């Protein structure tokens, strides 16, 4: 999952970081800023695990470098069984291991923001079909109360209508409030 986002980050032209992203009010740089501050931050599931990124390059000066540091820190933690399988209280989702927290929240967030970044800067918008399918299976049929909770939390925008026969990626992005 991180490989797809990383490939897009590394392909962004220096003058493209200020282009508007599909997330209202965000630029391409802000997409990276969101991931490098939110994923390891105290307000997110990984905050319970104290993933140590060390000093981060400025997202304003080096978005690719900042992403690389965060990605590598999360991967190092996942590669250490003592950290990856340690169970912590992650708030409303309950007690989770780092590996489960990454699977539950990081993977979907990185997936959708891969598309956001690609759309913002004109790169390949195709996402990994296996990841899209796995995520779509978990989201597209959620009960109305779960759908409402996800939207009211600000995680997703209003659902976008898609034509009959739309492919799975288009349907998933539309569920998240994005027009593919």
CSV table of C-alpha atoms in Angstrom, one decimal:
chain,number,residue,atom,x,y,z
A,1,UNK,CA,0.0,0.0,0.0
A,2,UNK,CA,2.7,2.5,1.0
A,3,UNK,CA,4.5,1.6,-2.2
A,4,UNK,CA,1.8,3.1,-4.4
A,5,UNK,CA,1.7,6.3,-2.4
A,6,UNK,CA,5.5,6.5,-2.3
A,7,UNK,CA,5.7,6.1,-6.1
A,8,UNK,CA,3.3,9.0,-6.5
A,9,UNK,CA,5.1,11.2,-4.0
A,10,UNK,CA,8.5,10.6,-5.6
A,11,UNK,CA,7.0,11.4,-9.1
A,12,UNK,CA,5.5,14.8,-8.1
A,13,UNK,CA,7.2,17.6,-10.0
A,14,UNK,CA,8.6,20.3,-7.7
A,15,UNK,CA,6.2,22.9,-9.1
A,16,UNK,CA,3.2,20.6,-8.6
A,17,UNK,CA,3.1,20.5,-4.8
A,18,UNK,CA,0.8,23.6,-4.6
A,19,UNK,CA,-1.8,22.2,-7.0
A,20,UNK,CA,-5.3,21.7,-5.5
A,21,UNK,CA,-6.2,18.3,-4.2
A,22,UNK,CA,-9.7,16.7,-4.3
A,23,UNK,CA,-9.9,17.3,-0.5
A,24,UNK,CA,-11.5,20.7,-0.1
A,25,UNK,CA,-9.0,23.4,0.7
A,26,UNK,CA,-6.0,21.0,0.4
A,27,UNK,CA,-3.0,21.1,-2.0
A,28,UNK,CA,-1.0,18.1,-3.0
A,29,UNK,CA,1.5,19.0,-0.3
A,30,UNK,CA,-1.4,19.0,2.3
A,31,UNK,CA,-2.2,15.4,1.4
A,32,UNK,CA,1.3,14.4,2.4
A,33,UNK,CA,1.2,16.8,5.4
A,34,UNK,CA,-2.0,15.0,6.6
A,35,UNK,CA,-0.4,11.6,6.5
A,36,UNK,CA,2.9,12.5,8.1
A,37,UNK,CA,1.2,14.3,11.0
A,38,UNK,CA,-1.9,12.2,11.4
A,39,UNK,CA,-0.6,8.6,11.0
A,40,UNK,CA,2.0,8.7,13.9
A,41,UNK,CA,0.2,11.4,15.8
A,42,UNK,CA,-1.4,11.2,19.2
A,43,UNK,CA,-4.9,11.7,17.8
A,44,UNK,CA,-4.7,8.6,15.7
A,45,UNK,CA,-4.6,4.9,16.5
A,46,UNK,CA,-0.8,4.7,16.0
A,47,UNK,CA,-0.4,7.4,18.7
A,48,UNK,CA,-1.1,4.6,21.3
A,49,UNK,CA,2.0,2.8,20.1
A,50,UNK,CA,4.5,5.7,20.2
A,51,UNK,CA,5.8,5.1,16.7
A,52,UNK,CA,9.1,7.0,16.8
A,53,UNK,CA,9.7,9.0,13.6
A,54,UNK,CA,12.5,11.0,15.0
A,55,UNK,CA,13.0,14.4,13.4
A,56,UNK,CA,11.0,15.0,10.3
A,57,UNK,CA,12.0,17.1,7.4
A,58,UNK,CA,9.6,20.0,6.8
A,59,UNK,CA,6.7,19.0,4.6
A,60,UNK,CA,6.9,22.5,3.1
A,61,UNK,CA,10.5,22.0,2.1
A,62,UNK,CA,10.7,18.2,1.5
A,63,UNK,CA,7.3,16.4,1.3
A,64,UNK,CA,8.9,13.3,-0.1
A,65,UNK,CA,11.5,13.2,2.6
A,66,UNK,CA,8.9,13.7,5.3
A,67,UNK,CA,6.8,10.9,3.9
A,68,UNK,CA,9.8,8.6,3.7
A,69,UNK,CA,10.7,9.1,7.4
A,70,UNK,CA,7.1,8.4,8.6
A,71,UNK,CA,6.7,5.4,6.2
A,72,UNK,CA,10.0,3.9,7.4
A,73,UNK,CA,9.2,4.4,11.1
A,74,UNK,CA,5.9,2.7,10.7
A,75,UNK,CA,7.5,-0.2,8.8
A,76,UNK,CA,10.3,-0.6,11.4
A,77,UNK,CA,7.6,-0.9,14.1
A,78,UNK,CA,5.7,-3.4,12.0
A,79,UNK,CA,8.9,-5.4,11.4
A,80,UNK,CA,9.5,-5.7,15.2
A,81,UNK,CA,7.1,-8.4,16.5
A,82,UNK,CA,7.3,-7.0,20.0
A,83,UNK,CA,5.9,-3.7,18.8
A,84,UNK,CA,3.7,-5.0,15.9
A,85,UNK,CA,1.8,-7.5,18.1
A,86,UNK,CA,1.6,-5.4,21.3
A,87,UNK,CA,-2.0,-4.6,22.2
A,88,UNK,CA,-2.9,-1.1,23.3
A,89,UNK,CA,-6.2,0.7,24.1
A,90,UNK,CA,-6.9,2.6,20.8
A,91,UNK,CA,-10.1,4.3,22.0
A,92,UNK,CA,-13.4,3.6,20.3
A,93,UNK,CA,-12.1,0.7,18.1
A,94,UNK,CA,-11.0,-1.0,21.4
A,95,UNK,CA,-7.8,-2.9,22.1
A,96,UNK,CA,-5.7,-3.5,19.0
A,97,UNK,CA,-2.2,-4.5,18.0
A,98,UNK,CA,-0.2,-2.1,15.9
A,99,UNK,CA,-0.6,-4.5,13.0
A,100,UNK,CA,-4.3,-4.4,13.3
A,101,UNK,CA,-4.4,-0.6,13.8
A,102,UNK,CA,-2.4,-0.2,10.6
A,103,UNK,CA,-4.7,-2.5,8.7
A,104,UNK,CA,-7.8,-0.9,10.0
A,105,UNK,CA,-7.0,2.7,9.6
A,106,UNK,CA,-3.6,3.4,7.9
A,107,UNK,CA,-4.1,1.2,4.9
A,108,UNK,CA,-7.4,2.7,3.8
A,109,UNK,CA,-6.3,6.3,4.5
A,110,UNK,CA,-3.1,5.8,2.5
A,111,UNK,CA,-5.1,4.1,-0.3
A,112,UNK,CA,-7.6,6.9,-0.8
A,113,UNK,CA,-4.9,9.6,-0.4
A,114,UNK,CA,-2.9,7.9,-3.1
A,115,UNK,CA,-5.7,8.7,-5.5
A,116,UNK,CA,-6.1,12.2,-4.1
A,117,UNK,CA,-2.4,13.0,-4.7
A,118,UNK,CA,-2.4,11.4,-8.2
A,119,UNK,CA,-5.5,13.4,-9.1
A,120,UNK,CA,-4.0,16.6,-7.8
A,121,UNK,CA,-0.8,16.4,-9.8
A,122,UNK,CA,-1.9,14.4,-12.9
A,123,UNK,CA,-0.3,11.1,-12.1
A,124,UNK,CA,-1.7,7.6,-12.6
A,125,UNK,CA,-4.9,7.3,-10.6
A,126,UNK,CA,-5.3,3.6,-10.8
A,127,UNK,CA,-5.1,2.0,-7.3
A,128,UNK,CA,-4.2,-1.6,-6.5
A,129,UNK,CA,-7.3,-3.6,-7.5
A,130,UNK,CA,-6.8,-6.1,-4.7
A,131,UNK,CA,-6.7,-3.3,-2.0
A,132,UNK,CA,-9.6,-1.6,-3.6
A,133,UNK,CA,-11.6,-4.8,-3.6
A,134,UNK,CA,-10.8,-5.5,0.0
A,135,UNK,CA,-11.7,-2.0,1.1
A,136,UNK,CA,-14.8,-1.9,-1.0
A,137,UNK,CA,-16.0,-5.2,0.6
A,138,UNK,CA,-15.7,-3.7,4.0
A,139,UNK,CA,-17.2,-0.3,3.3
A,140,UNK,CA,-19.8,-0.4,0.4
A,141,UNK,CA,-22.3,-2.4,2.4
A,142,UNK,CA,-22.0,-0.8,5.8
A,143,UNK,CA,-25.3,-0.2,7.7
A,144,UNK,CA,-26.7,3.3,7.6
A,145,UNK,CA,-25.7,4.1,11.2
A,146,UNK,CA,-22.0,3.2,10.4
A,147,UNK,CA,-22.1,5.2,7.2
A,148,UNK,CA,-23.5,8.2,9.1
A,149,UNK,CA,-20.8,7.9,11.8
A,150,UNK,CA,-18.0,7.9,9.2
A,151,UNK,CA,-19.4,10.9,7.5
A,152,UNK,CA,-20.1,12.9,10.6
A,153,UNK,CA,-16.6,12.3,11.8
A,154,UNK,CA,-15.3,14.1,8.7
A,155,UNK,CA,-13.5,10.9,7.4
A,156,UNK,CA,-15.6,10.9,4.2
A,157,UNK,CA,-17.6,13.5,2.3
A,158,UNK,CA,-21.1,13.1,1.0
A,159,UNK,CA,-21.5,10.0,-1.2
A,160,UNK,CA,-21.3,10.8,-4.9
A,161,UNK,CA,-23.7,9.1,-7.3
A,162,UNK,CA,-22.1,6.9,-10.0
A,163,UNK,CA,-23.6,5.4,-13.1
A,164,UNK,CA,-24.7,1.8,-13.1
A,165,UNK,CA,-21.9,-0.5,-14.1
A,166,UNK,CA,-19.2,1.8,-12.6
A,167,UNK,CA,-16.0,-0.1,-11.7
A,168,UNK,CA,-15.1,-0.9,-8.2
A,169,UNK,CA,-12.6,1.8,-7.7
A,170,UNK,CA,-15.0,4.5,-8.9
A,171,UNK,CA,-17.7,3.1,-6.6
A,172,UNK,CA,-15.3,3.1,-3.6
A,173,UNK,CA,-14.1,6.6,-4.3
A,174,UNK,CA,-17.7,7.8,-4.7
A,175,UNK,CA,-18.6,6.2,-1.3
A,176,UNK,CA,-15.8,8.4,0.1
A,177,UNK,CA,-17.1,11.5,-1.5
A,178,UNK,CA,-14.7,11.7,-4.5
A,179,UNK,CA,-15.6,12.1,-8.2
A,180,UNK,CA,-13.4,9.8,-10.2
